[in-house]
mmCIF file of C-alpha atoms in Angstrom:
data_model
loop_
_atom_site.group_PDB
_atom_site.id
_atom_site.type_symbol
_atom_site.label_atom_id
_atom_site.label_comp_id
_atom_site.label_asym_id
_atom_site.label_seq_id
_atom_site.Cartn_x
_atom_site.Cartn_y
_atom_site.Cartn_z
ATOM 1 C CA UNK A 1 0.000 0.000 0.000
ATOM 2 C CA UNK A 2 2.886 2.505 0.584
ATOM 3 C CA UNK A 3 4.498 2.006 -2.672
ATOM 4 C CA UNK A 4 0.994 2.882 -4.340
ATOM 5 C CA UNK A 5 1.012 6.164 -2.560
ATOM 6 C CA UNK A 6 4.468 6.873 -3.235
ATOM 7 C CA UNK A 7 3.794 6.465 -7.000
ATOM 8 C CA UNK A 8 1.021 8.535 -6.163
ATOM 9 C CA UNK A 9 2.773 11.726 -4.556
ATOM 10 C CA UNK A 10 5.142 11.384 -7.067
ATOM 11 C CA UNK A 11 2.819 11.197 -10.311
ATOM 12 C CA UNK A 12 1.254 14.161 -8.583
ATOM 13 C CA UNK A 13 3.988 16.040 -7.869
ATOM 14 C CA UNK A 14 2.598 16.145 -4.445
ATOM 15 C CA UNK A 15 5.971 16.105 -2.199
ATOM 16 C CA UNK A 16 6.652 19.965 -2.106
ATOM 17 C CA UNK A 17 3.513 20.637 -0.308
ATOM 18 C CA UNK A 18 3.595 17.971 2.620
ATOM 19 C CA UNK A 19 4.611 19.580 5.390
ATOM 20 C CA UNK A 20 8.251 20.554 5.596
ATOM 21 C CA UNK A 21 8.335 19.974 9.553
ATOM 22 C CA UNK A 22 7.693 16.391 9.274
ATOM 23 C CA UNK A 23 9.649 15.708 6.152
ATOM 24 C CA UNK A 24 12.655 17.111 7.682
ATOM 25 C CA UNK A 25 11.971 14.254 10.254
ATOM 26 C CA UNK A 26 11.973 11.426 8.329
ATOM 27 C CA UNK A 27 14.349 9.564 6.434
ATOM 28 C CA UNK A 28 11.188 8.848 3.563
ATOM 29 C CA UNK A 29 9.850 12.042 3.246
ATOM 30 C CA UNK A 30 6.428 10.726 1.672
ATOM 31 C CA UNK A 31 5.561 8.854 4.850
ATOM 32 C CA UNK A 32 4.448 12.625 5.812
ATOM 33 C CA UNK A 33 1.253 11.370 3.286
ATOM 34 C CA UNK A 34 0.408 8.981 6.135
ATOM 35 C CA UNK A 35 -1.481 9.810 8.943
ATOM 36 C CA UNK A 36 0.741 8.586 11.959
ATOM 37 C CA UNK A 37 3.356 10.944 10.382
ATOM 38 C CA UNK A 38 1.328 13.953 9.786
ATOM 39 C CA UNK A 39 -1.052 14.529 12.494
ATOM 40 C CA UNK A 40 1.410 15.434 14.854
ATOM 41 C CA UNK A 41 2.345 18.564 12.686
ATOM 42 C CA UNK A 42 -1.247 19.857 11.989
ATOM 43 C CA UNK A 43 -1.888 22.725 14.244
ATOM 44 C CA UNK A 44 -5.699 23.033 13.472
ATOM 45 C CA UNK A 45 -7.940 21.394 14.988
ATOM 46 C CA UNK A 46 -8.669 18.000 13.082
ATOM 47 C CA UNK A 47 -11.809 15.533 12.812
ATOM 48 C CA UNK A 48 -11.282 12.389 10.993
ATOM 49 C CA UNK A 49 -14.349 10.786 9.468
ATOM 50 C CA UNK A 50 -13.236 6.897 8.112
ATOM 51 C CA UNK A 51 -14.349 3.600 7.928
ATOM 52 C CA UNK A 52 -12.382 0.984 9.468
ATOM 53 C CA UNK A 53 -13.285 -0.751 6.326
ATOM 54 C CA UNK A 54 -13.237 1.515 3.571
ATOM 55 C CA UNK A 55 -14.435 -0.358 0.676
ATOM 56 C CA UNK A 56 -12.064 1.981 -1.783
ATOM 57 C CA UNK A 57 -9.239 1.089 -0.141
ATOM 58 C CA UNK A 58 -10.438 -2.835 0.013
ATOM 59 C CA UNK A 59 -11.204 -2.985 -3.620
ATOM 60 C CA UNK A 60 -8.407 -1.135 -5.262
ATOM 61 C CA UNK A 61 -5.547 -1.242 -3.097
ATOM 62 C CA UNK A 62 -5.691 -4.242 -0.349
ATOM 63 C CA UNK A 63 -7.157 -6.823 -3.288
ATOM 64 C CA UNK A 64 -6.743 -4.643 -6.018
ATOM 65 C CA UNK A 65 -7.678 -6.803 -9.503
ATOM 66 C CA UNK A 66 -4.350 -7.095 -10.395
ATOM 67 C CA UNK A 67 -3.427 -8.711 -7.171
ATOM 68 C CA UNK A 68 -6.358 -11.593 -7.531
ATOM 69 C CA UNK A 69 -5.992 -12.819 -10.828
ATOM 70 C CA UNK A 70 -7.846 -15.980 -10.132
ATOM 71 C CA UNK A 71 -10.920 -13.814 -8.465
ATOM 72 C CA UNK A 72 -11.297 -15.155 -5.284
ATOM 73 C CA UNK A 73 -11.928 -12.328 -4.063
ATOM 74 C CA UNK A 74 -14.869 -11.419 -6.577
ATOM 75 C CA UNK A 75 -18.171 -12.666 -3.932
ATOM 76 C CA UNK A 76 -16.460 -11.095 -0.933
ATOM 77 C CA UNK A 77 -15.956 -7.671 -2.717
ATOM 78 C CA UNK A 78 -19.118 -7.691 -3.920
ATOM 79 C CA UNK A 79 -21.397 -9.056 -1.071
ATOM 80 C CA UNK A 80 -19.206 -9.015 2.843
ATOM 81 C CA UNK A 81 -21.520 -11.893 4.333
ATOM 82 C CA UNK A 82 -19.958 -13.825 1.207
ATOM 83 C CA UNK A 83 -16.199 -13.499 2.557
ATOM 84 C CA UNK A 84 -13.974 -16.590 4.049
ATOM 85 C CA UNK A 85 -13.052 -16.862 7.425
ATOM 86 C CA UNK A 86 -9.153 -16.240 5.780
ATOM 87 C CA UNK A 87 -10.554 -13.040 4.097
ATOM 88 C CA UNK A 88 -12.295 -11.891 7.003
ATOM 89 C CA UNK A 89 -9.327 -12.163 8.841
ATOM 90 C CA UNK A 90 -7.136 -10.300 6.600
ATOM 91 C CA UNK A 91 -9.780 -7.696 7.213
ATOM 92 C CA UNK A 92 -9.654 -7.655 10.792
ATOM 93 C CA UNK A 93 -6.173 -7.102 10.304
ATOM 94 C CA UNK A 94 -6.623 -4.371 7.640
ATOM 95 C CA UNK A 95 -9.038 -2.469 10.437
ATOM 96 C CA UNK A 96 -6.255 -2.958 13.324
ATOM 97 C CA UNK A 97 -3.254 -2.030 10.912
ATOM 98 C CA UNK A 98 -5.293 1.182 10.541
ATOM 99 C CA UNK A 99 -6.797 1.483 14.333
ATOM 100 C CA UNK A 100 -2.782 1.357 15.221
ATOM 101 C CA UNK A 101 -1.800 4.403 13.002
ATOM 102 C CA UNK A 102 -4.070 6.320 14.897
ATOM 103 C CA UNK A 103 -3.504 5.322 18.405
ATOM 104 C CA UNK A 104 -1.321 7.908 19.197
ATOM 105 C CA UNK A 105 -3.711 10.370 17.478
ATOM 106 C CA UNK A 106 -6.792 8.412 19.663
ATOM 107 C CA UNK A 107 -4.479 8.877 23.169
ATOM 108 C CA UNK A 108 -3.267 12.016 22.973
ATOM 109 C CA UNK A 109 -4.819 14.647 21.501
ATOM 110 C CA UNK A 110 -7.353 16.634 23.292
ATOM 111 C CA UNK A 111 -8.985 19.058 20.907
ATOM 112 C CA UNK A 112 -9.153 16.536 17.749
ATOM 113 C CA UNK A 113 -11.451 14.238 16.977
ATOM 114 C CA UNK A 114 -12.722 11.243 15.064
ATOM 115 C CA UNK A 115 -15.241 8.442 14.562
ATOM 116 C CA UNK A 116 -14.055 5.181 13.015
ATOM 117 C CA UNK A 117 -17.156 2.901 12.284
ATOM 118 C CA UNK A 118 -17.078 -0.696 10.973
ATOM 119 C CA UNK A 119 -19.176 -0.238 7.864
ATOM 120 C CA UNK A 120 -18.473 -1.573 4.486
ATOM 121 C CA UNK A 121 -18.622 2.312 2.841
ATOM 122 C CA UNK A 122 -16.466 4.703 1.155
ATOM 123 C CA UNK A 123 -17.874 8.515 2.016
ATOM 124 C CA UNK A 124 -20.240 9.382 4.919
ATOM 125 C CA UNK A 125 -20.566 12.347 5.117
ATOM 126 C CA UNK A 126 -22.540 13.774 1.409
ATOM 127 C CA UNK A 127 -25.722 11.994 2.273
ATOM 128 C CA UNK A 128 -28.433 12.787 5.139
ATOM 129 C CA UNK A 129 -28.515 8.359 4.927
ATOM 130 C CA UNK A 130 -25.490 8.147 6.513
ATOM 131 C CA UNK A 131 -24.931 11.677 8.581
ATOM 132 C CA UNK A 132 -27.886 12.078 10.616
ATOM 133 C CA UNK A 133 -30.884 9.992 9.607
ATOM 134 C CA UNK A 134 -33.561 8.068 11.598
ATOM 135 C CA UNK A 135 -32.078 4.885 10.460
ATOM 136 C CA UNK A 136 -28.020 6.503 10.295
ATOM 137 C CA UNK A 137 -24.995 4.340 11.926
ATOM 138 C CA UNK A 138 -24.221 4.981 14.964
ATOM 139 C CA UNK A 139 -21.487 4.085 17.453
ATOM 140 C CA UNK A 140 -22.263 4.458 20.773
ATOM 141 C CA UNK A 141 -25.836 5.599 19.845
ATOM 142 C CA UNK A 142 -23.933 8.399 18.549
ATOM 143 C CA UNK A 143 -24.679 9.714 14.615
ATOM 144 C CA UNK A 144 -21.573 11.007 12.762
ATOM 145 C CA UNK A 145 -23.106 14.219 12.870
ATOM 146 C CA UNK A 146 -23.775 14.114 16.752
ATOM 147 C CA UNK A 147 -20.356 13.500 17.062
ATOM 148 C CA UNK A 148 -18.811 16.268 14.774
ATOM 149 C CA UNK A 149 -21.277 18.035 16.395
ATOM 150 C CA UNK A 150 -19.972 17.558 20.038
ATOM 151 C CA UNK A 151 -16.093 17.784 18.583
ATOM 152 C CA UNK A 152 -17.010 21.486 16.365
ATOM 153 C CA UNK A 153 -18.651 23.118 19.953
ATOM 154 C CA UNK A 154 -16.167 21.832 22.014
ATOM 155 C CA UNK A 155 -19.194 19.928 24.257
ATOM 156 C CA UNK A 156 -17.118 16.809 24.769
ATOM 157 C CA UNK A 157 -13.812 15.117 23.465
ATOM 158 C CA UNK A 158 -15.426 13.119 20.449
ATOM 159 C CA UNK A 159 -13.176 10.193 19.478
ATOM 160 C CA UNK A 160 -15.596 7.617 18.399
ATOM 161 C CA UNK A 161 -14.416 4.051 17.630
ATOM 162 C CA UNK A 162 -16.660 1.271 16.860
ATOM 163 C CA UNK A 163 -16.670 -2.734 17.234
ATOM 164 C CA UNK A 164 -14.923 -4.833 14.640
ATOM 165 C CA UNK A 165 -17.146 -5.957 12.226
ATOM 166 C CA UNK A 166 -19.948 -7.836 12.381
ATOM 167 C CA UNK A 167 -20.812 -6.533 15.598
ATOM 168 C CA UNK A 168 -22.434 -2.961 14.188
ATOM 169 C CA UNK A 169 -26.097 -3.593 13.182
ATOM 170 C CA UNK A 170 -26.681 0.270 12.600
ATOM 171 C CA UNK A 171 -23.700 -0.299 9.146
ATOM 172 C CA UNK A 172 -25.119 1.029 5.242
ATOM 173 C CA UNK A 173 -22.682 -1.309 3.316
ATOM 174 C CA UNK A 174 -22.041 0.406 0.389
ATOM 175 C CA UNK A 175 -20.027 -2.276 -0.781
#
């Protein structure tokens, strides 16, 4: 996954603009692109809105086509009740690779804030569906927007991280 974003911040040219603090860190300058490396050097206040499983990522970067030649992937992409205990796993571990490049982000910052669900989605935050509907996920009974909410008014430290997967019932795959 790193080399695809390194091809990435090179074919964009992107390098220049990361942030000249942390790249003066770091030995691989276009690890600033990751979170873990640049969070520490963002001095605005910062909400991050993800999936544990975001289904871009799954499809064209974890299993991208190219990497699955033989499609076994194919039912589990399309349909997550469909997946292998081995893929499932390999999920898990996708969701705690990520939950660990935030931990120091989830510990120790005060005035950021975040809500990782377990849903099988890309983008949550362009539709009333998945913001702040009747029928919205939730984590801790808590919409997204309740939480950004609580996070933008400074009513409560909002860092919002949900149960590994199956566990959320309240989840709009958008697989």
């Amino acid at each position: 996954m790193r080399s695809f974003y390194e091809d990435l911040i090179t074919l964009q040219g992107v390098e220049p603009n990361l942030n000249q603090n942390c790249t003066s860190t770091l030995y691989y300058p276009h690890l600033c692109f990751f979170p873990q490396y640049a969070l520490p050097y963002i001095e605005t206040p910062f909400f991050i809105l993800n999936s544990a499983y975001d289904v871009y990522q799954f499809h064209h970067i974890l299993v991208p086509p190219s990497s699955d030649p033989r499609r076994h992937w194919d039912h589990c992409k399309l349909n997550v009740t469909a997946c292998d205990a081995s893929q499932l796993n390999i999920l898990q571990g996708f969701r705690n690779d990520m939950l660990a490049a935030l931990s120091d982000f989830y510990q120790n910052s005060t005035r950021d804030g975040m809500y990782i669900n377990s849903c099988f989605t890309h983008c949550q935050s362009e539709t009333q569906e998945t913001w702040f509907a009747v029928g919205s996920p939730r984590i801790h009974n808590k919409t997204i927007a309740e939480t950004v909410g609580d996070w933008y008014f400074s009513r409560t430290i909002s860092k919002e991280i949900d149960c590994a997967y199956p566990c959320d019932t309240t989840c709009h795959h958008m697989i």
